[in-house]
XYZ file of C-alpha atoms in Angstrom:
564
model
C -6.162 -42.891 -58.390
C -8.044 -44.725 -55.627
C -11.334 -43.399 -56.991
C -11.287 -46.095 -59.652
C -12.490 -48.710 -57.151
C -16.005 -47.284 -56.845
C -18.273 -48.129 -59.765
C -21.675 -46.436 -60.083
C -24.210 -49.123 -60.958
C -27.519 -47.312 -61.051
C -28.919 -43.947 -60.118
C -32.619 -43.163 -60.079
C -35.927 -44.203 -58.593
C -36.027 -47.800 -59.816
C -38.094 -50.428 -58.009
C -36.507 -53.807 -57.331
C -38.524 -56.641 -55.809
C -41.968 -56.021 -54.350
C -43.024 -52.448 -53.667
C -46.365 -51.991 -51.969
C -48.543 -49.786 -54.191
C -50.070 -48.016 -51.229
C -49.211 -47.542 -47.606
C -51.543 -47.706 -44.626
C -54.121 -44.960 -44.250
C -52.819 -41.908 -42.364
C -53.191 -42.178 -38.615
C -55.208 -39.646 -36.671
C -53.438 -36.562 -35.385
C -52.570 -38.146 -32.072
C -51.077 -41.263 -33.610
C -49.176 -39.289 -36.231
C -47.644 -37.117 -33.547
C -46.662 -40.235 -31.665
C -44.867 -41.579 -34.733
C -43.085 -38.291 -35.217
C -41.132 -35.958 -33.010
C -43.525 -36.132 -30.075
C -42.755 -39.825 -29.714
C -39.541 -38.908 -27.955
C -41.574 -38.472 -24.787
C -41.338 -42.250 -24.404
C -37.826 -41.759 -23.017
C -38.955 -39.829 -19.952
C -37.163 -42.195 -17.590
C -33.695 -43.535 -18.254
C -31.351 -42.274 -20.966
C -28.278 -43.009 -23.026
C -25.131 -41.020 -23.599
C -25.942 -40.164 -27.221
C -29.686 -39.864 -27.593
C -30.200 -36.101 -27.535
C -29.134 -35.361 -31.097
C -31.341 -37.969 -32.829
C -34.675 -37.208 -34.528
C -37.261 -39.698 -33.288
C -38.373 -40.585 -36.836
C -34.836 -41.586 -37.882
C -32.455 -44.439 -37.239
C -29.208 -42.665 -38.196
C -26.548 -45.019 -36.766
C -25.911 -48.748 -36.630
C -27.371 -48.902 -33.106
C -29.602 -45.841 -33.696
C -27.653 -43.577 -31.330
C -23.884 -43.446 -31.158
C -24.328 -44.465 -27.506
C -25.595 -47.792 -28.823
C -28.921 -48.198 -27.010
C -30.996 -49.376 -30.045
C -34.117 -47.835 -28.470
C -36.774 -46.326 -30.744
C -38.909 -43.602 -29.104
C -41.780 -44.375 -31.496
C -44.890 -45.783 -29.849
C -47.501 -46.242 -32.553
C -46.912 -50.006 -32.462
C -47.976 -51.416 -29.097
C -48.645 -54.817 -27.514
C -52.331 -54.371 -28.318
C -51.893 -53.806 -32.079
C -48.534 -55.387 -33.014
C -50.376 -58.543 -34.037
C -51.733 -56.588 -37.025
C -48.319 -55.917 -38.589
C -48.172 -56.622 -42.323
C -45.509 -56.378 -45.003
C -45.571 -52.857 -46.426
C -42.832 -53.330 -49.022
C -39.671 -55.255 -49.779
C -36.468 -54.580 -51.662
C -34.698 -57.629 -53.068
C -30.995 -57.132 -53.670
C -29.423 -58.079 -56.997
C -26.962 -60.199 -54.997
C -27.147 -62.897 -52.315
C -24.617 -62.248 -49.609
C -23.699 -62.506 -45.940
C -26.350 -59.902 -45.176
C -25.312 -58.689 -41.713
C -25.873 -55.005 -42.387
C -27.501 -52.714 -39.863
C -29.687 -50.411 -42.001
C -29.828 -46.733 -41.126
C -32.671 -44.325 -41.923
C -32.274 -40.563 -42.338
C -34.937 -38.166 -43.644
C -36.990 -40.886 -45.312
C -34.129 -42.754 -46.992
C -32.756 -46.121 -45.881
C -29.078 -46.890 -46.430
C -27.415 -50.293 -46.117
C -24.407 -52.268 -47.314
C -23.102 -55.610 -48.466
C -19.436 -56.614 -48.661
C -19.017 -54.605 -51.879
C -22.385 -52.896 -52.419
C -23.815 -49.638 -51.064
C -27.567 -49.046 -51.357
C -30.144 -46.310 -50.801
C -33.890 -46.965 -50.970
C -37.011 -44.963 -50.182
C -37.879 -45.958 -46.611
C -41.625 -45.617 -47.286
C -42.016 -47.787 -50.396
C -38.646 -49.605 -50.810
C -37.953 -48.095 -54.245
C -34.274 -47.986 -55.143
C -32.693 -44.510 -55.182
C -29.111 -45.429 -55.981
C -26.576 -48.221 -55.729
C -22.770 -48.191 -55.889
C -20.314 -51.059 -55.999
C -16.737 -51.225 -54.731
C -14.327 -53.317 -56.772
C -11.416 -55.303 -55.366
C -9.007 -57.755 -56.903
C -9.366 -60.212 -54.021
C -11.954 -59.685 -51.248
C -10.812 -60.433 -47.709
C -12.574 -61.327 -44.488
C -15.746 -63.409 -44.289
C -17.833 -61.634 -46.911
C -19.676 -59.403 -44.448
C -20.118 -55.674 -44.092
C -22.211 -54.362 -41.224
C -23.213 -50.940 -42.412
C -22.755 -47.203 -42.684
C -22.131 -44.310 -40.372
C -23.866 -41.022 -41.220
C -22.944 -37.404 -40.550
C -23.821 -34.109 -42.266
C -25.098 -35.602 -45.522
C -22.280 -38.119 -45.852
C -22.114 -41.900 -45.449
C -18.995 -43.720 -44.253
C -18.099 -47.405 -44.585
C -15.204 -49.822 -44.630
C -14.152 -52.187 -47.414
C -12.673 -55.701 -47.485
C -9.339 -54.367 -48.734
C -8.783 -51.907 -45.896
C -10.245 -48.668 -47.233
C -12.553 -46.206 -45.492
C -14.719 -44.286 -47.949
C -17.165 -41.405 -47.732
C -20.176 -41.222 -50.062
C -22.723 -38.484 -50.625
C -26.021 -39.592 -49.119
C -27.879 -37.796 -51.911
C -26.630 -39.846 -54.868
C -23.832 -42.144 -53.647
C -20.942 -40.410 -55.364
C -17.590 -40.809 -53.657
C -16.322 -37.849 -51.630
C -13.103 -39.292 -50.259
C -11.196 -42.569 -49.893
C -8.470 -43.431 -47.400
C -6.618 -46.698 -46.996
C -5.484 -47.614 -43.484
C -1.781 -48.111 -42.869
C -2.199 -51.599 -41.386
C -3.129 -53.333 -44.641
C -1.611 -56.770 -44.221
C -2.740 -60.222 -45.317
C -5.922 -61.002 -43.377
C -6.937 -57.383 -42.706
C -10.402 -56.075 -43.627
C -12.915 -53.499 -42.348
C -16.362 -55.110 -41.974
C -17.546 -53.077 -38.960
C -20.059 -50.251 -39.193
C -18.135 -47.076 -38.325
C -19.639 -44.393 -36.095
C -19.420 -40.647 -36.747
C -19.632 -37.858 -34.185
C -18.123 -34.444 -33.460
C -16.777 -34.180 -37.001
C -14.869 -37.451 -36.751
C -15.310 -40.939 -38.228
C -14.238 -43.791 -35.960
C -13.361 -47.206 -37.381
C -11.112 -50.200 -36.715
C -9.644 -53.141 -38.597
C -10.631 -56.793 -38.362
C -8.436 -59.876 -38.743
C -7.356 -60.655 -35.187
C -7.674 -64.428 -35.768
C -5.128 -64.139 -38.588
C -1.405 -64.508 -38.006
C 0.370 -61.206 -37.390
C -2.724 -58.974 -37.422
C -3.428 -56.716 -34.442
C -6.199 -54.202 -33.873
C -6.064 -50.463 -34.472
C -8.618 -47.692 -34.015
C -8.602 -44.800 -36.479
C -10.202 -41.369 -36.286
C -10.626 -39.598 -39.631
C -11.816 -36.068 -40.282
C -15.326 -36.455 -41.680
C -14.908 -33.586 -44.161
C -11.851 -34.714 -46.118
C -10.762 -38.027 -44.572
C -7.374 -36.983 -43.235
C -6.166 -39.084 -40.297
C -6.556 -37.390 -36.917
C -5.186 -40.113 -34.683
C -4.560 -43.857 -34.401
C -4.704 -46.125 -31.341
C -2.875 -49.460 -31.212
C -4.499 -52.161 -29.080
C -1.126 -53.852 -28.632
C 1.127 -50.838 -28.266
C 4.794 -50.962 -27.278
C 3.718 -50.215 -23.707
C 1.944 -53.567 -23.325
C 3.947 -55.903 -25.551
C 5.626 -57.141 -22.369
C 2.299 -58.809 -21.479
C 2.827 -61.180 -24.429
C 5.512 -63.305 -22.833
C 6.325 -65.896 -25.517
C 8.798 -64.201 -27.884
C 8.619 -67.132 -30.306
C 5.036 -66.393 -31.350
C 3.955 -63.458 -33.524
C 1.693 -61.125 -31.548
C -1.807 -61.500 -32.971
C -5.267 -60.312 -31.929
C -7.273 -57.483 -30.424
C -8.959 -56.508 -33.685
C -12.407 -55.016 -34.378
C -15.257 -56.395 -36.439
C -18.209 -54.770 -34.700
C -19.260 -51.200 -34.089
C -18.118 -48.681 -31.451
C -20.015 -46.334 -29.118
C -19.494 -42.704 -28.145
C -20.426 -40.692 -25.063
C -21.321 -37.296 -26.543
C -21.481 -35.492 -23.213
C -17.982 -36.566 -22.166
C -16.380 -36.975 -25.597
C -15.327 -40.572 -24.844
C -15.135 -43.388 -27.398
C -15.677 -46.993 -26.269
C -14.328 -49.860 -28.383
C -14.622 -53.680 -28.014
C -11.283 -55.375 -28.713
C -11.342 -58.983 -29.907
C -9.550 -62.168 -28.928
C -5.836 -63.012 -29.054
C -4.496 -65.764 -31.309
C -3.750 -68.616 -31.535
C -7.361 -68.684 -30.397
C -7.343 -71.857 -28.289
C -3.742 -72.173 -27.110
C -3.159 -70.073 -24.017
C -0.527 -72.614 -22.899
C 1.908 -71.348 -25.534
C 0.408 -67.862 -25.938
C 1.450 -66.881 -22.433
C 0.868 -63.640 -20.557
C -2.090 -61.303 -20.107
C -2.120 -60.334 -23.803
C -3.278 -56.758 -23.200
C -5.513 -55.169 -24.409
C -7.315 -58.030 -26.144
C -10.816 -59.089 -25.028
C -11.344 -55.677 -23.446
C -13.758 -52.781 -23.382
C -11.471 -49.791 -23.921
C -12.268 -46.115 -23.302
C -10.476 -43.544 -25.481
C -10.472 -39.764 -25.624
C -12.522 -39.119 -28.749
C -10.434 -36.075 -29.672
C -6.940 -37.500 -29.199
C -7.159 -41.299 -28.971
C -5.544 -41.278 -25.525
C -6.513 -44.318 -23.460
C -8.697 -43.449 -20.465
C -9.528 -46.863 -19.032
C -10.247 -50.489 -19.833
C -11.560 -53.756 -18.507
C -10.303 -57.082 -19.837
C -13.497 -59.110 -19.588
C -11.911 -62.390 -20.760
C -8.489 -63.173 -19.302
C -6.095 -65.789 -20.703
C -8.650 -66.517 -23.432
C -8.595 -70.098 -24.729
C -12.107 -70.196 -26.240
C -12.153 -67.516 -28.976
C -14.399 -65.398 -26.768
C -14.013 -61.967 -28.313
C -15.336 -58.898 -26.610
C -17.169 -58.380 -29.817
C -20.236 -56.167 -29.693
C -20.710 -52.430 -29.301
C -20.715 -51.577 -25.565
C -24.065 -49.860 -24.947
C -23.733 -46.683 -22.871
C -26.713 -46.323 -20.568
C -27.876 -44.144 -17.718
C -30.349 -46.208 -15.765
C -33.558 -45.028 -14.168
C -31.752 -44.496 -10.855
C -28.996 -42.492 -12.570
C -26.266 -45.135 -12.740
C -23.862 -44.603 -15.652
C -23.165 -48.074 -16.982
C -21.734 -50.004 -19.924
C -23.748 -53.020 -21.078
C -21.366 -55.394 -22.872
C -22.746 -58.710 -24.193
C -20.172 -60.932 -25.851
C -19.145 -64.359 -27.147
C -18.407 -65.632 -23.635
C -22.170 -65.889 -23.087
C -22.274 -63.187 -20.431
C -23.856 -59.765 -20.089
C -21.195 -57.716 -18.318
C -22.276 -54.439 -16.705
C -19.516 -51.955 -15.918
C -19.474 -48.621 -14.105
C -18.392 -45.802 -16.441
C -19.155 -42.932 -14.052
C -15.498 -42.276 -13.247
C -14.178 -42.473 -16.835
C -13.195 -38.921 -17.764
C -10.973 -36.804 -19.996
C -9.405 -35.008 -17.049
C -6.253 -32.913 -17.287
C -4.783 -34.860 -14.371
C -5.214 -38.135 -16.196
C -3.676 -36.663 -19.333
C -0.578 -35.594 -17.425
C -0.169 -38.929 -15.628
C 2.269 -41.616 -16.743
C 0.402 -44.244 -14.737
C -1.300 -47.219 -16.347
C -4.888 -46.548 -17.431
C -7.437 -47.332 -14.728
C -9.556 -50.473 -14.785
C -13.244 -49.742 -15.373
C -15.122 -51.405 -12.466
C -17.209 -54.500 -13.175
C -20.621 -54.423 -11.490
C -22.209 -57.712 -12.562
C -22.068 -60.607 -14.996
C -25.092 -62.710 -15.947
C -25.286 -65.603 -18.446
C -27.075 -64.980 -21.746
C -26.850 -68.600 -22.971
C -25.622 -72.050 -21.929
C -22.173 -72.015 -20.314
C -20.417 -75.290 -19.570
C -16.840 -76.493 -19.092
C -15.736 -72.871 -19.145
C -12.897 -73.546 -16.667
C -11.767 -76.904 -18.086
C -8.275 -76.456 -19.591
C -7.941 -77.370 -23.252
C -5.514 -80.171 -23.955
C -3.734 -82.012 -26.752
C -4.490 -85.317 -25.016
C -8.269 -85.149 -25.056
C -11.109 -83.315 -26.751
C -12.949 -80.807 -24.590
C -16.519 -79.780 -25.305
C -17.328 -76.263 -24.096
C -20.187 -73.804 -24.389
C -20.603 -71.271 -25.825
C -18.587 -72.245 -28.865
C -16.788 -70.064 -31.370
C -20.090 -68.992 -32.940
C -21.947 -68.911 -29.623
C -22.903 -66.232 -27.158
C -23.594 -62.772 -28.538
C -22.036 -61.896 -31.859
C -22.054 -58.567 -33.780
C -25.408 -57.308 -32.481
C -25.082 -56.522 -28.797
C -27.133 -55.274 -25.876
C -30.121 -52.919 -26.253
C -31.701 -50.742 -23.563
C -35.257 -49.565 -22.943
C -35.825 -46.660 -20.541
C -39.506 -47.576 -20.576
C -38.822 -50.711 -18.524
C -35.248 -49.965 -17.371
C -34.301 -53.232 -19.086
C -31.372 -54.494 -21.113
C -32.209 -56.957 -23.902
C -29.674 -59.410 -25.355
C -29.936 -61.954 -28.177
C -27.618 -64.966 -28.071
C -26.597 -68.221 -29.731
C -26.743 -71.538 -27.872
C -24.191 -73.803 -29.563
C -21.113 -75.661 -28.326
C -17.840 -76.922 -29.812
C -15.300 -79.686 -29.293
C -11.607 -78.805 -29.430
C -8.321 -80.651 -29.012
C -5.117 -78.613 -29.108
C -2.615 -78.961 -31.900
C 0.777 -80.457 -31.014
C 3.317 -79.437 -31.884
C 2.065 -75.887 -32.271
C 2.722 -74.574 -35.766
C 2.457 -71.010 -37.025
C 0.642 -70.656 -40.374
C 1.802 -68.118 -42.958
C 1.017 -64.458 -42.222
C -2.633 -63.573 -42.662
C -4.057 -67.085 -42.292
C -6.446 -68.092 -39.510
C -4.641 -69.383 -36.450
C -6.762 -71.546 -34.160
C -4.054 -73.996 -33.006
C -6.630 -76.765 -33.015
C -6.095 -80.364 -34.025
C -9.852 -80.557 -34.543
C -10.795 -79.384 -38.053
C -13.078 -76.367 -38.113
C -15.859 -78.287 -39.861
C -15.834 -80.877 -37.072
C -15.719 -78.554 -34.063
C -19.298 -77.420 -33.742
C -22.289 -79.383 -32.583
C -24.696 -80.120 -35.458
C -26.348 -76.957 -36.745
C -29.737 -78.602 -36.261
C -29.191 -78.561 -32.498
C -28.301 -74.854 -32.272
C -30.828 -72.667 -30.487
C -31.215 -69.029 -29.502
C -32.109 -66.848 -26.546
C -33.573 -63.401 -26.074
C -33.200 -62.304 -22.466
C -34.391 -59.232 -20.571
C -32.219 -58.047 -17.680
C -32.747 -55.487 -14.931
C -30.386 -52.672 -15.926
C -29.778 -51.754 -12.293
C -28.270 -55.084 -11.210
C -28.142 -57.493 -14.167
C -30.829 -59.797 -12.788
C -32.847 -61.767 -15.346
C -36.417 -60.522 -15.817
C -37.437 -63.123 -18.439
C -35.995 -65.409 -21.124
C -37.335 -66.440 -24.526
C -35.926 -69.662 -26.005
C -35.909 -69.542 -29.805
C -35.728 -72.626 -32.045
C -32.752 -71.136 -33.920
C -29.785 -68.875 -33.016
C -30.598 -65.199 -32.463
C -28.011 -63.063 -34.249
C -30.165 -60.176 -35.476
C -30.308 -56.755 -33.888
C -32.625 -56.478 -30.885
C -34.839 -53.391 -30.903
C -37.038 -52.153 -28.033
C -39.526 -49.341 -28.664
C -41.433 -46.806 -26.593
C -44.616 -48.688 -27.467
C -43.580 -51.468 -25.084
C -42.537 -54.001 -27.722
C -39.103 -55.537 -28.336
C -38.239 -56.981 -31.760
C -35.790 -59.776 -32.544
C -35.238 -62.503 -35.151
C -33.607 -65.906 -35.551
C -31.609 -67.806 -38.140
C -34.718 -69.753 -39.083
C -36.022 -66.555 -40.669
C -38.653 -65.694 -38.058
C -39.134 -62.124 -36.836
C -40.567 -61.822 -33.326
C -42.315 -59.076 -31.369
C -42.374 -59.654 -27.622
C -43.857 -57.775 -24.713
C -41.011 -55.918 -23.003
C -42.364 -56.574 -19.528
C -43.417 -60.218 -19.759
C -41.495 -61.675 -22.703
C -44.706 -63.058 -24.199
C -44.583 -63.476 -27.984
C -47.146 -61.047 -29.399
C -46.478 -61.539 -33.115
C -44.159 -63.408 -35.424
C -43.597 -63.570 -39.175
C -41.632 -65.978 -41.336
C -39.417 -64.225 -43.884
C -38.263 -67.536 -45.334
C -34.598 -66.498 -45.156
C -31.983 -66.635 -42.368
C -31.763 -63.331 -40.478
C -28.495 -61.993 -39.080
C -28.778 -58.294 -39.891
C -30.329 -55.301 -38.234
C -33.913 -54.665 -37.184
C -34.710 -50.950 -37.151
C -37.792 -48.857 -36.414
C -38.476 -45.470 -37.952
C -41.326 -43.236 -39.121
C -42.303 -42.697 -42.768
C -45.300 -40.621 -43.789
C -46.496 -40.412 -40.200
C -46.437 -44.195 -39.733
C -44.089 -46.288 -37.621
C -42.251 -48.928 -39.609
C -40.063 -51.910 -38.702
C -37.436 -52.977 -41.250
C -35.497 -56.254 -41.219
C -32.326 -57.140 -43.118
C -33.236 -60.701 -44.122
C -31.381 -63.322 -46.145
C -27.932 -64.176 -44.789
C -25.843 -66.448 -47.000
C -22.683 -67.044 -44.992
C -19.728 -69.399 -45.138
C -19.846 -69.577 -41.318
C -23.513 -69.746 -40.370
C -26.201 -72.323 -41.265
C -29.416 -71.524 -43.114
C -27.903 -70.314 -46.376
C -30.351 -67.860 -47.942
C -31.394 -67.946 -51.575
C -31.959 -64.185 -51.675
C -31.132 -61.115 -49.598
C -33.734 -58.435 -49.042
C -35.045 -55.649 -46.871
C -38.533 -56.370 -45.517
C -40.564 -53.480 -44.086
C -43.540 -54.052 -41.779
C -46.244 -51.625 -40.661
C -49.776 -51.410 -39.302
C -52.593 -51.505 -41.873
């Protein structure tokens, strides 16, 4: 019965938008090998917890590996030739949307999503292979969907009405459909799931909405049956929400997860509690909101956590996939960049699925924090919010790092983070009122459209950090917020983009801008690098038309760049 929601729109090799009639000339044998499997040699020093199973030519997960490093081992594009990048092809979508998808590439096909659409194009020439569309009576959330997971010929995604569906990568037909049990007003699934060890991991969004709390689900990839469920606010921690007059709200998920293949551990970033700004009435520690949480990937048992934002009164979700990195010196770390405008580095070396821990009734251990370094402007962070005066603080509710988090390059042992530099002004609501279930609950007397500084003043940052200690190596100040995925490559280049529509290539070591291109449309989606026909390509999800972010695009499209 649920199958009726998925409507096949088109199947076949149909070109939409501009498709380049010919690609660059084949590289010589050495360059072709670099763009293919041999390019993996670029990761000689440093590693991530999920890199081993990934073909170097592919980008098969939202953050390339399930460990979340976003590092491409391809090295055909270098600081010396990146200035020659040209548009190879584009695919223009038949819809304009909040295009925050992180494209994935597997065996020469690129897959990406919109809130309701699922797409497959040829990664070499941008020709459409198939498209499917999900139908809902009333879409929820903010109109975004951030992409697919891939495993064994299947694609997995969430929907705005709380379904998780599996599609055949070959032609887009639906394989299975499961609706989560926590479908309440305000619940949606915009995050890109991850898939590993035969399981699909996903969580629900809506933690700003009255009565919604976060849950993590593990589904069997083959048939979609539920394997386990984890509640962020379980009965064991409801005592940390000490005002019984307020409905417990928060700790939801709207960004992707990461997975340590070697240890079988899932890491999830739980969002803020609500009411977002009123920690005077929303008393207690509100566990496990604003936390990086480690779970046993096979059972969902909690193995550890760190609440990075305590007594949150700024809407500072822990909101991006925690990158799992082993540094050049062998340190096992978590790189977590979030809305609080900090890169937090944690020590994951002791997190384990031990039998002793499984048998213990003790509280889960706290994952040690090693360092915290600002990624953007931070001001008035300790000034209490009040109903008597308006407080301006930075970063604001759309500041810091959003859905695209930290990236890691073993080539330079560096962590790269994009961020938004924008502040807000808030005065608390008095008396505090509770909206109907499912509605956004800020508890602010300041209207949402009057909170933020003017969009014209918003800026962005791309910062390189020493992965060993969190020290800043260099900073690039962009003229517009940087929301797009950040992608370092073995060639020594790191790619990023801003809301003004500019794509940048910077030198990983110095931060010097080596190349930039204007797409003409706001960019908030993924930037991925892959190989097609022996050539390294860089694809950008361009054209974000959002009800939250400035720079409303007139079209949404995939733009693919390559060397001539």
